[in-house]
Short mmCIF file of C-alpha atoms (C1' of nucleotides) in Angstrom, two decimals:
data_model
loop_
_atom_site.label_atom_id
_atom_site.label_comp_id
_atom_site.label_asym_id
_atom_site.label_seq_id
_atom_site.Cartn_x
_atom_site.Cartn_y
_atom_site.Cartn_z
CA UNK A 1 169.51 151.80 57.15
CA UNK A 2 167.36 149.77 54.85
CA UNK A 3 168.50 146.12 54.14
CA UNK A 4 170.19 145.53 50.78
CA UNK A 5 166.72 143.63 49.97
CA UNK A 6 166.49 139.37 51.30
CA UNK A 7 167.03 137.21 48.40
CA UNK A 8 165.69 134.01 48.33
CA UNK A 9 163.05 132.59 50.50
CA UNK A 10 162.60 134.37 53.83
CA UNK A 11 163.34 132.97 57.19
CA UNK A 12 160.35 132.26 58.79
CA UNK A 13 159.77 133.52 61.69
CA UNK A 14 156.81 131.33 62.97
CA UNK A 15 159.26 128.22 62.33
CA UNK A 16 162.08 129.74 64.75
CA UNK A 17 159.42 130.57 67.60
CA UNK A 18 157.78 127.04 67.14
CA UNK A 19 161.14 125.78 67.52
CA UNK A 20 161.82 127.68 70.72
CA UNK A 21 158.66 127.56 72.48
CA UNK A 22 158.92 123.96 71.88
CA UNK A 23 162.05 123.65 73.46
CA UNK A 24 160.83 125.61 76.04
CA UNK A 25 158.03 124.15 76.54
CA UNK A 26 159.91 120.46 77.08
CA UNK A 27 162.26 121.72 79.44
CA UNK A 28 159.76 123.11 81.92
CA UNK A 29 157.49 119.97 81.36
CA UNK A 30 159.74 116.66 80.52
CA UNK A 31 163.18 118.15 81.76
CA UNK A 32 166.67 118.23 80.14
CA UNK A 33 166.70 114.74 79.39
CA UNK A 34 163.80 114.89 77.25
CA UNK A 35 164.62 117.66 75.61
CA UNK A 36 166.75 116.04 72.69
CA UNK A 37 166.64 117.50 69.18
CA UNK A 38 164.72 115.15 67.93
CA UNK A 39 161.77 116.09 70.42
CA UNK A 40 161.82 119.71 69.87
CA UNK A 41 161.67 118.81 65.71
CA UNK A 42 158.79 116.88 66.34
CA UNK A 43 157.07 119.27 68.95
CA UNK A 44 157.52 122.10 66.82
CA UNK A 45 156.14 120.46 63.85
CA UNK A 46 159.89 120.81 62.13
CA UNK A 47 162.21 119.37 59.95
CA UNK A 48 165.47 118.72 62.36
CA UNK A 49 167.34 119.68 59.54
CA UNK A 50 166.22 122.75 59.89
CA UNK A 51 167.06 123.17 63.64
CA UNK A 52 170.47 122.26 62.67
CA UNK A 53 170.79 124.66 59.81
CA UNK A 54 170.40 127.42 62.63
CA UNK A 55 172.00 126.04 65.78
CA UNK A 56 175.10 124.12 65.76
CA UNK A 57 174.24 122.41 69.07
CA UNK A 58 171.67 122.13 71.54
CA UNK A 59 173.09 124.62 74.25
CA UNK A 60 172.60 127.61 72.28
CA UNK A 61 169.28 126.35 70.87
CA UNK A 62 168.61 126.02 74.72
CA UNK A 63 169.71 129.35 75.74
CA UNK A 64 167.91 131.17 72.89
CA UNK A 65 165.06 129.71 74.00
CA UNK A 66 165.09 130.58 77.57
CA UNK A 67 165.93 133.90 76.18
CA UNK A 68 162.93 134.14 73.87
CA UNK A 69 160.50 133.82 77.43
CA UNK A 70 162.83 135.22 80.09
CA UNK A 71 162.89 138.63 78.07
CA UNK A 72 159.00 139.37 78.14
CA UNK A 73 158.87 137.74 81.63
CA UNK A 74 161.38 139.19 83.93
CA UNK A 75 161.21 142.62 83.16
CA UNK A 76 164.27 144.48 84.81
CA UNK A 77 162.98 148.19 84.95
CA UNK A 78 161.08 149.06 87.95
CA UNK A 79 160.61 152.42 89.28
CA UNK A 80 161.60 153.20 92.48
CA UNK A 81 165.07 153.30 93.55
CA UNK A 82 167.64 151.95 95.63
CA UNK A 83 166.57 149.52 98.10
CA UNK A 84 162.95 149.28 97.42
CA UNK A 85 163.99 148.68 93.96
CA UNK A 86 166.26 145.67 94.97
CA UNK A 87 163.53 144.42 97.17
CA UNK A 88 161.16 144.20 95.05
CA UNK A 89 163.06 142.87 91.81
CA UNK A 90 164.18 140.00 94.62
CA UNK A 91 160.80 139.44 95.39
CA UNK A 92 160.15 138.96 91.02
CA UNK A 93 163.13 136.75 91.10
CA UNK A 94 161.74 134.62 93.65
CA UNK A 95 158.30 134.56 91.62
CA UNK A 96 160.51 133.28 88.63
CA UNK A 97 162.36 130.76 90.64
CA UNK A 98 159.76 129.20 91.87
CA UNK A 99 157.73 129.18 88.30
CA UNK A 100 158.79 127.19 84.99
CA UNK A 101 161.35 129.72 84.23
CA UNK A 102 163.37 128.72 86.84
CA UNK A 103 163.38 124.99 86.10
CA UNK A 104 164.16 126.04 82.07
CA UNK A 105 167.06 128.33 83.97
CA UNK A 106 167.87 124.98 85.74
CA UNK A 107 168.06 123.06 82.25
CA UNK A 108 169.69 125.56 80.54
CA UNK A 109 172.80 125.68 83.08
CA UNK A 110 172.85 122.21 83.40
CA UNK A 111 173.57 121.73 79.51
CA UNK A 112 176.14 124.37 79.20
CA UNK A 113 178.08 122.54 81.90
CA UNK A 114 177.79 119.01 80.09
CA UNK A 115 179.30 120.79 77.09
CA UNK A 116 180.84 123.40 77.99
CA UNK A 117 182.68 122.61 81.64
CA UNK A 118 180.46 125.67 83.04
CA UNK A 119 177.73 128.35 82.50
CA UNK A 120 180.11 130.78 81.70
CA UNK A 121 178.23 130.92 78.13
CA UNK A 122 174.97 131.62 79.73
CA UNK A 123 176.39 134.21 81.89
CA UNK A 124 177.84 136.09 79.12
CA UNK A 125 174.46 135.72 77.00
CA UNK A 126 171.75 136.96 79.85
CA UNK A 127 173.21 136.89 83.46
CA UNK A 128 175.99 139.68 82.98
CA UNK A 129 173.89 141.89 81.66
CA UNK A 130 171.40 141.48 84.66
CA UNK A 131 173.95 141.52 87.17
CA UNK A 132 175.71 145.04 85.54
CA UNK A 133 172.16 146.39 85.97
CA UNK A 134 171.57 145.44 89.20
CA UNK A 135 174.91 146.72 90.42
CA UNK A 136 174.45 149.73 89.00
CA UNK A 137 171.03 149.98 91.40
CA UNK A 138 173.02 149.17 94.25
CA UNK A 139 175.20 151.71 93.73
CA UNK A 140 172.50 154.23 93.51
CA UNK A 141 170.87 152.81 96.53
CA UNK A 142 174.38 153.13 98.39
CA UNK A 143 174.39 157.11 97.23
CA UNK A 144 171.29 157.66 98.37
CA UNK A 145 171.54 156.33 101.82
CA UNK A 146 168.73 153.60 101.22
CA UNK A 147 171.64 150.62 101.37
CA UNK A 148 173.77 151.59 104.16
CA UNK A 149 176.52 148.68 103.43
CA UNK A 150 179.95 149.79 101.82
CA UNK A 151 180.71 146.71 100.07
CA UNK A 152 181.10 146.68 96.22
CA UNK A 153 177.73 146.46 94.25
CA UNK A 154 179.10 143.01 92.61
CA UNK A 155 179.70 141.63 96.04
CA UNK A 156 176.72 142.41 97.11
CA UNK A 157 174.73 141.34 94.13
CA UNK A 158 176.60 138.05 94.51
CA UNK A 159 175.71 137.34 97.78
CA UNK A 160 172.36 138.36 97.25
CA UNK A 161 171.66 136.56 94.12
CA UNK A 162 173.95 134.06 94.53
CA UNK A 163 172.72 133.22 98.30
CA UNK A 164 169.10 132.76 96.23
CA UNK A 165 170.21 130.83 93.53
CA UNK A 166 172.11 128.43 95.57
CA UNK A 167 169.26 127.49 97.50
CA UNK A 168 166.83 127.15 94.98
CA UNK A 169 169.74 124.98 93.14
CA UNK A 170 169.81 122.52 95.74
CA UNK A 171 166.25 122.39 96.54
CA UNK A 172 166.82 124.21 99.78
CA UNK A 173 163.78 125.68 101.73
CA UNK A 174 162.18 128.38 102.13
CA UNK A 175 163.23 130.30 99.46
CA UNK A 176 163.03 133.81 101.40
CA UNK A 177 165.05 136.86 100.86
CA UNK A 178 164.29 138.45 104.27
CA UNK A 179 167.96 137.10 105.92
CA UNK A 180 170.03 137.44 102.92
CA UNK A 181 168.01 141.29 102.20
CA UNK A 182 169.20 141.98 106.22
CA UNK A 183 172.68 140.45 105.46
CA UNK A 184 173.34 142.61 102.06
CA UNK A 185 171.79 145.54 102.27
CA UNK A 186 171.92 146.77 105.90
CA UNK B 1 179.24 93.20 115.96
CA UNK B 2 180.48 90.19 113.50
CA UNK B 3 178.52 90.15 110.44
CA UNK B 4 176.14 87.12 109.58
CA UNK B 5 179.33 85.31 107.36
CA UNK B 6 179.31 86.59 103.79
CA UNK B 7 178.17 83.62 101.05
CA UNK B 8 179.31 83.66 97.58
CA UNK B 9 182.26 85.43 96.07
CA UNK B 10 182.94 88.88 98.13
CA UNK B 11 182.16 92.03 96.37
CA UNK B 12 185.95 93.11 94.78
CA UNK B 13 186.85 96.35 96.33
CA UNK B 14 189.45 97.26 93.61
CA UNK B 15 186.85 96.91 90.79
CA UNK B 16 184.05 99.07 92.79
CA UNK B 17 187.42 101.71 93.41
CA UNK B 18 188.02 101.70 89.63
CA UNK B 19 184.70 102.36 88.92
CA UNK B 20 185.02 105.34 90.70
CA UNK B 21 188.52 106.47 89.92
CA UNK B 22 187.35 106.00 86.11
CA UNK B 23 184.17 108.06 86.42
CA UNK B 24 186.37 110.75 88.41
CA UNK B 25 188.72 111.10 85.78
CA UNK B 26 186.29 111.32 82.55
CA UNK B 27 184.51 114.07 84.30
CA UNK B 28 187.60 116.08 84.79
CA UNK B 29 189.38 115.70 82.02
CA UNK B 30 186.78 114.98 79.18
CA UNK B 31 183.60 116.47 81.03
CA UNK B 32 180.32 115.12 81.69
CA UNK B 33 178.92 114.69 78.21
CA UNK B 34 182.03 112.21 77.46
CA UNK B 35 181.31 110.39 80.88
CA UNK B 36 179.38 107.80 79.33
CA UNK B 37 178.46 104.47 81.09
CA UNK B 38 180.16 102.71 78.18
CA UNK B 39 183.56 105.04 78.12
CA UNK B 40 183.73 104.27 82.40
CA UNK B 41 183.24 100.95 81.68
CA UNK B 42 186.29 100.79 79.35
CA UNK B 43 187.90 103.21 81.60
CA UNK B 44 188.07 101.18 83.87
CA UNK B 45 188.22 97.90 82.21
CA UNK B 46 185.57 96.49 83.95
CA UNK B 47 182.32 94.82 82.35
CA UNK B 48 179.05 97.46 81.87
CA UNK B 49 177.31 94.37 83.81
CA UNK B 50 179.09 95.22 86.89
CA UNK B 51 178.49 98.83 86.71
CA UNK B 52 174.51 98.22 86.36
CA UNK B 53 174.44 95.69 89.38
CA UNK B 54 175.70 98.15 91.60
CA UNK B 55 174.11 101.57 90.63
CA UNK B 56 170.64 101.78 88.42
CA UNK B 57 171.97 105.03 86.73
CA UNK B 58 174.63 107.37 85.78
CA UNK B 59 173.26 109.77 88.64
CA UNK B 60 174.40 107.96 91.73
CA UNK B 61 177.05 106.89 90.34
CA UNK B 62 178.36 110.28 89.79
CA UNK B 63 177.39 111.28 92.94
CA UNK B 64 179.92 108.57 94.57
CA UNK B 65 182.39 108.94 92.30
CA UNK B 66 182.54 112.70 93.98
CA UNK B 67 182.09 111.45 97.67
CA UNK B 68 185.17 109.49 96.68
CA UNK B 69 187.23 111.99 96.28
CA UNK B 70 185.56 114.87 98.15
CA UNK B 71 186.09 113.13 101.50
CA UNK B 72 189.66 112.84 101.25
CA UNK B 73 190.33 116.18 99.71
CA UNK B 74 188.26 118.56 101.51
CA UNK B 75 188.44 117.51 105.27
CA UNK B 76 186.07 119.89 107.63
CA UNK B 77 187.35 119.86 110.77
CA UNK B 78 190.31 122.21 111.25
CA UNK B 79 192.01 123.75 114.32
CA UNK B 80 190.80 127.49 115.16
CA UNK B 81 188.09 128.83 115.51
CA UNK B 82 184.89 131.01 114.78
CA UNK B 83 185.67 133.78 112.02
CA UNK B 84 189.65 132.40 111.55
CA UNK B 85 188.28 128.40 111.19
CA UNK B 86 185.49 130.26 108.68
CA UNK B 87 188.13 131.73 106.81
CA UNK B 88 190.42 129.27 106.63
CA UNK B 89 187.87 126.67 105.15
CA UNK B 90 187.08 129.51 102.50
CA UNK B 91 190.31 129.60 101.52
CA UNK B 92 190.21 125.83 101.18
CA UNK B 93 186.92 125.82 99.29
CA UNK B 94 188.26 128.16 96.60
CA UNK B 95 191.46 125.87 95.96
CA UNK B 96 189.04 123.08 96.01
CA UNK B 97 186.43 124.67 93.21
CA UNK B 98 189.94 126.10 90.94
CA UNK B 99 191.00 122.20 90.65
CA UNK B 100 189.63 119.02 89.60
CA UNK B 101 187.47 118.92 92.49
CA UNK B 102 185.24 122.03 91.13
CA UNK B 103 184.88 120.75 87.62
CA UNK B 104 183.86 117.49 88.74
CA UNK B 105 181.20 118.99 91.39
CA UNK B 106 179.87 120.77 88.22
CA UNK B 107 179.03 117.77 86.29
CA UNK B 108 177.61 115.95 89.15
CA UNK B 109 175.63 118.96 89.47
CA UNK B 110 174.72 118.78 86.31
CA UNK B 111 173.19 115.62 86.01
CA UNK B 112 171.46 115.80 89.04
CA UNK B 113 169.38 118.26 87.08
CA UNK B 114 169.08 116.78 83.77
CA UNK B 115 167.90 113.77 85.88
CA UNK B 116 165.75 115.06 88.66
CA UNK B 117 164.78 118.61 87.58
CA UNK B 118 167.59 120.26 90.61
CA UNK B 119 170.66 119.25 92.37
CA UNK B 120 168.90 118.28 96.28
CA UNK B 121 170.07 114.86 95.69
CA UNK B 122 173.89 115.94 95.77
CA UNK B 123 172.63 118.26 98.63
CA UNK B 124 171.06 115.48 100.59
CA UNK B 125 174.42 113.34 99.89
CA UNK B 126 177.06 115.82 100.62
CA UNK B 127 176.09 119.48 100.73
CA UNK B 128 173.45 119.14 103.97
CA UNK B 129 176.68 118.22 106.22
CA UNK B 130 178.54 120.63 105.22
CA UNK B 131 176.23 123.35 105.77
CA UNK B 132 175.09 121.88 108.75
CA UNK B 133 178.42 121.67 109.89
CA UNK B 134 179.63 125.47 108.79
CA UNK B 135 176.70 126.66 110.24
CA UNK B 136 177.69 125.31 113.78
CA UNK B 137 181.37 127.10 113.13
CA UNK B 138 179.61 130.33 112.61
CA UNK B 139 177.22 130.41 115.32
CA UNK B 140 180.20 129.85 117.78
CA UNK B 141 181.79 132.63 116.32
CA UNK B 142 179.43 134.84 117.00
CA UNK B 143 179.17 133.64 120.44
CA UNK B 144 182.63 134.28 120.75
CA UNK B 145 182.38 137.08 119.20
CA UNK B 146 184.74 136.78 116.26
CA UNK B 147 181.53 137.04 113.83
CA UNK B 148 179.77 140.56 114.72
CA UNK B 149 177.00 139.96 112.43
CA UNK B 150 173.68 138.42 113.78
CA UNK B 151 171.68 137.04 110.90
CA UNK B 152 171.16 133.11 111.19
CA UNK B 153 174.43 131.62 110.46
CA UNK B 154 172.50 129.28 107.97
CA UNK B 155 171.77 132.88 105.92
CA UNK B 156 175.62 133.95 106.62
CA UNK B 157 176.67 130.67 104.60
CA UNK B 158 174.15 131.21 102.00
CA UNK B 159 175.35 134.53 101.22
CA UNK B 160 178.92 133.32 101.75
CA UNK B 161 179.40 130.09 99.78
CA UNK B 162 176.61 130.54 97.97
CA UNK B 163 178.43 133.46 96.44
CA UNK B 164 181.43 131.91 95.96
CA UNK B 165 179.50 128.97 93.95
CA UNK B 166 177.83 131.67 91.95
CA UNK B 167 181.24 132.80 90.65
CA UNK B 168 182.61 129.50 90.09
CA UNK B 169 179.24 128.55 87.64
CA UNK B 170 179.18 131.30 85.74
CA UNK B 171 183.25 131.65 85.28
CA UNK B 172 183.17 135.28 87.02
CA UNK B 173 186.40 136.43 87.87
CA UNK B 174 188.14 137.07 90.07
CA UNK B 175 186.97 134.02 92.44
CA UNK B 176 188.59 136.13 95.81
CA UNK B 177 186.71 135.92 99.49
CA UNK B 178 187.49 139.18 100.55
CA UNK B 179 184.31 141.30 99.69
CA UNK B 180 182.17 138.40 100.59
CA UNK B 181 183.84 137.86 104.32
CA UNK B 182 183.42 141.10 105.01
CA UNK B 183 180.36 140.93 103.96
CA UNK B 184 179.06 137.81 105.54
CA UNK B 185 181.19 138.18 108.45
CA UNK B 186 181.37 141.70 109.80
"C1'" DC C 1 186.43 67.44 97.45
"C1'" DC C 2 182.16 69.17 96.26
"C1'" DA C 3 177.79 71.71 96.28
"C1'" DT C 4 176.28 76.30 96.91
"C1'" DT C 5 176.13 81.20 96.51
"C1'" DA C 6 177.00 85.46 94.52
"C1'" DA C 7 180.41 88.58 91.88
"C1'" DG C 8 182.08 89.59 87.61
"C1'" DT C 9 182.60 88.64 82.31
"C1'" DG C 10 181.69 89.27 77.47
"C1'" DG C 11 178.94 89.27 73.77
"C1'" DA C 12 174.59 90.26 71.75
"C1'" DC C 13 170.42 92.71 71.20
"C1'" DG C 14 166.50 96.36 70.27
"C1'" DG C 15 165.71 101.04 70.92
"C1'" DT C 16 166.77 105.84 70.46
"C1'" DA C 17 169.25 110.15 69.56
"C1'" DA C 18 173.17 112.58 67.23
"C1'" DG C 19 174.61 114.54 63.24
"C1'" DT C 20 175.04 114.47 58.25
"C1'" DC C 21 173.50 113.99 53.36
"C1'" DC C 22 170.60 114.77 49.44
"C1'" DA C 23 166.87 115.40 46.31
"C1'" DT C 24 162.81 117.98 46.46
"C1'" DT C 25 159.37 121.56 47.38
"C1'" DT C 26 158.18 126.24 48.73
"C1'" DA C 27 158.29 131.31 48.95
"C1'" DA C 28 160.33 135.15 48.10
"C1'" DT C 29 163.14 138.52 44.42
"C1'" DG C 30 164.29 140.80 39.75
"C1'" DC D 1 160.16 132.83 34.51
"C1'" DA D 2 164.95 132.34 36.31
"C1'" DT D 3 167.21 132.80 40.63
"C1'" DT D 4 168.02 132.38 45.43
"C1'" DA D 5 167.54 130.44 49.80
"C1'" DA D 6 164.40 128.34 53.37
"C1'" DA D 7 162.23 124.25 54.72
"C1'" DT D 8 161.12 119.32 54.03
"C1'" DG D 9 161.47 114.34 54.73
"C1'" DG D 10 163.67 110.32 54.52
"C1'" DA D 11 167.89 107.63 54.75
"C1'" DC D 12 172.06 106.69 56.87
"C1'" DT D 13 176.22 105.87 60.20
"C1'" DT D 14 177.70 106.04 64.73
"C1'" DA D 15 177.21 105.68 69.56
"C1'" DC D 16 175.08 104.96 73.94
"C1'" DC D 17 171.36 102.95 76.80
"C1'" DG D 18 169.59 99.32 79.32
"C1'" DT D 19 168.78 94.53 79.39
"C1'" DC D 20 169.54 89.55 78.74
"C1'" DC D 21 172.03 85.28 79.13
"C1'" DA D 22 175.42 81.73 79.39
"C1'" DC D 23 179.66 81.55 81.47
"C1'" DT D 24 183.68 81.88 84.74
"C1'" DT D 25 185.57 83.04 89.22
"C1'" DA D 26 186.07 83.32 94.25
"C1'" DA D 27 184.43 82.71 98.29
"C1'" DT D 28 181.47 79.60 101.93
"C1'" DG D 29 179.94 75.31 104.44
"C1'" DG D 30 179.20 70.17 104.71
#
DNA sequence: CCATTAAGTGGACGGTAAGTCCATTTAATG
DNA sequence: CATTAAATGGACTTACCGTCCACTTAATGG
């Protein structure tokens, strides 16, 4: 399983974090807007050239680097199960929302709908993944008898979730889970 | 009620309608990152000068452009009522978001959050009403007793439309309201 | 008819970012 | 030391932003 030995110089890997965390780093603090290629070269200390020789475009640069954060921060395994495990990775999410990861979330979206039409990019990338997992909870809370609603995990997850999400989309307050946690699970 | 006698040439409605029509159309057939101030100024084969004296950015004028449309294609009130009005209307919103109408709501969306961080300025424009308004449908239903459920209708539409948004973003098929009315409703 | 008022025009301008190109330097391998 | 590939830095074209200004057009009132 050894690699047939890297010729050449080596990628370096302190380059491609600079490169995200600066990206990162001007999405939570100067927004989308600010957030051109030319900012994250100079923030990281870069050549843009080199930004461009790995990402063809700033959405995946984007989404990588919401990626490179939102994997150490949001941690998906939890012990517990079934409901209390729901409720309390809702009340992480919540934490997240409300934090810079949610405005980077906010940014990335936003930039895969300019190009793309819709976040269907970032879904496949991070979001699917999340909301297989988190169905797959459900489903064990619904077998055990901690979520006593018969609806299909995805539904649920999506009125869940996506109940959350929309309001902290449109700025909507308070961001609680207490009525949509009532309206899902029991 | 007569107003105070206009001076000076009259504001042309045509030109402020083509404006609109233009910035309409780029965004749902080109997308957002081709809606340009320049390219809806050609579009519409009107002078930039005229688009700058009448809205200070691309944001608001986005934002209209959708009202603009939205109003005509997506009326609220319908006959019926409580749970058959609710699902009626869902029916509606899904045609709406699988047509020009949901693309276009995306990019608005969009730059409301490279812009200003989140979308509450297309909330405060359009989306508070409606809420406000679907809200009132589903408390009389379950006064009437259409709706069994009893969480604050506000929560109900969250979970409901806020779902069905969800789906629509992130291109998850299949965009159906049956799993989420009976989840929201019953 | 004419002065006034404000809408709309069209061209120009400086500033900035996108995306590409290229010669050069740097860091690894055999 | 030759080879390979990463990273640099500057130059360049294209395009949009936002503003400025002199001008024309369409309405009003005296």
């Amino acid at each position: 399983m050894t690699l047939p030995a890297a010729r050449g110089r080596p990628r370096s890997a302190a380059t491609t974090a600079a490169i995200l965390q600066a990206a990162y780093a001007l999405m939570a603090g100067q927004g989308l807007a600010a957030t051109t290629i030319d900012a994250v070269a100079r923030a990281a200390q870069v050549s843009k050239m080199t930004i461009y020789k790995w990402w063809p475009s700033r959405e995946p640069l984007l989404i990588d680097a919401f990626l490179h954060h939102a994997a150490a921060t949001l941690p998906l395994a939890r012990e517990g199960h079934g409901a209390a495990r729901i409720r309390a990775h809702v009340a992480d999410y919540i934490a997240a929302l409300d934090s810079d990861l949610g405005r980077v979330q906010l940014a990335v979206i936003a930039e895969c709908i300019a190009q793309s039409g819709s976040a269907a990019s970032f879904f496949a990338r991070y979001l699917s993944h999340r909301r297989a997992a988190l169905a797959q909870i459900i489903a064990e809370g619904q077998a055990d008898g901690s979520i006593a609603r018969r609806a299909a995990p995805e539904a649920i997850y999506d009125a869940l979730y996506g109940g959350l999400f929309y309001r902290h989309l449109f700025g909507i307050a308070p961001l609680d889970a207490e009525a949509l946690l009532a309206l899902a699970l029991v």
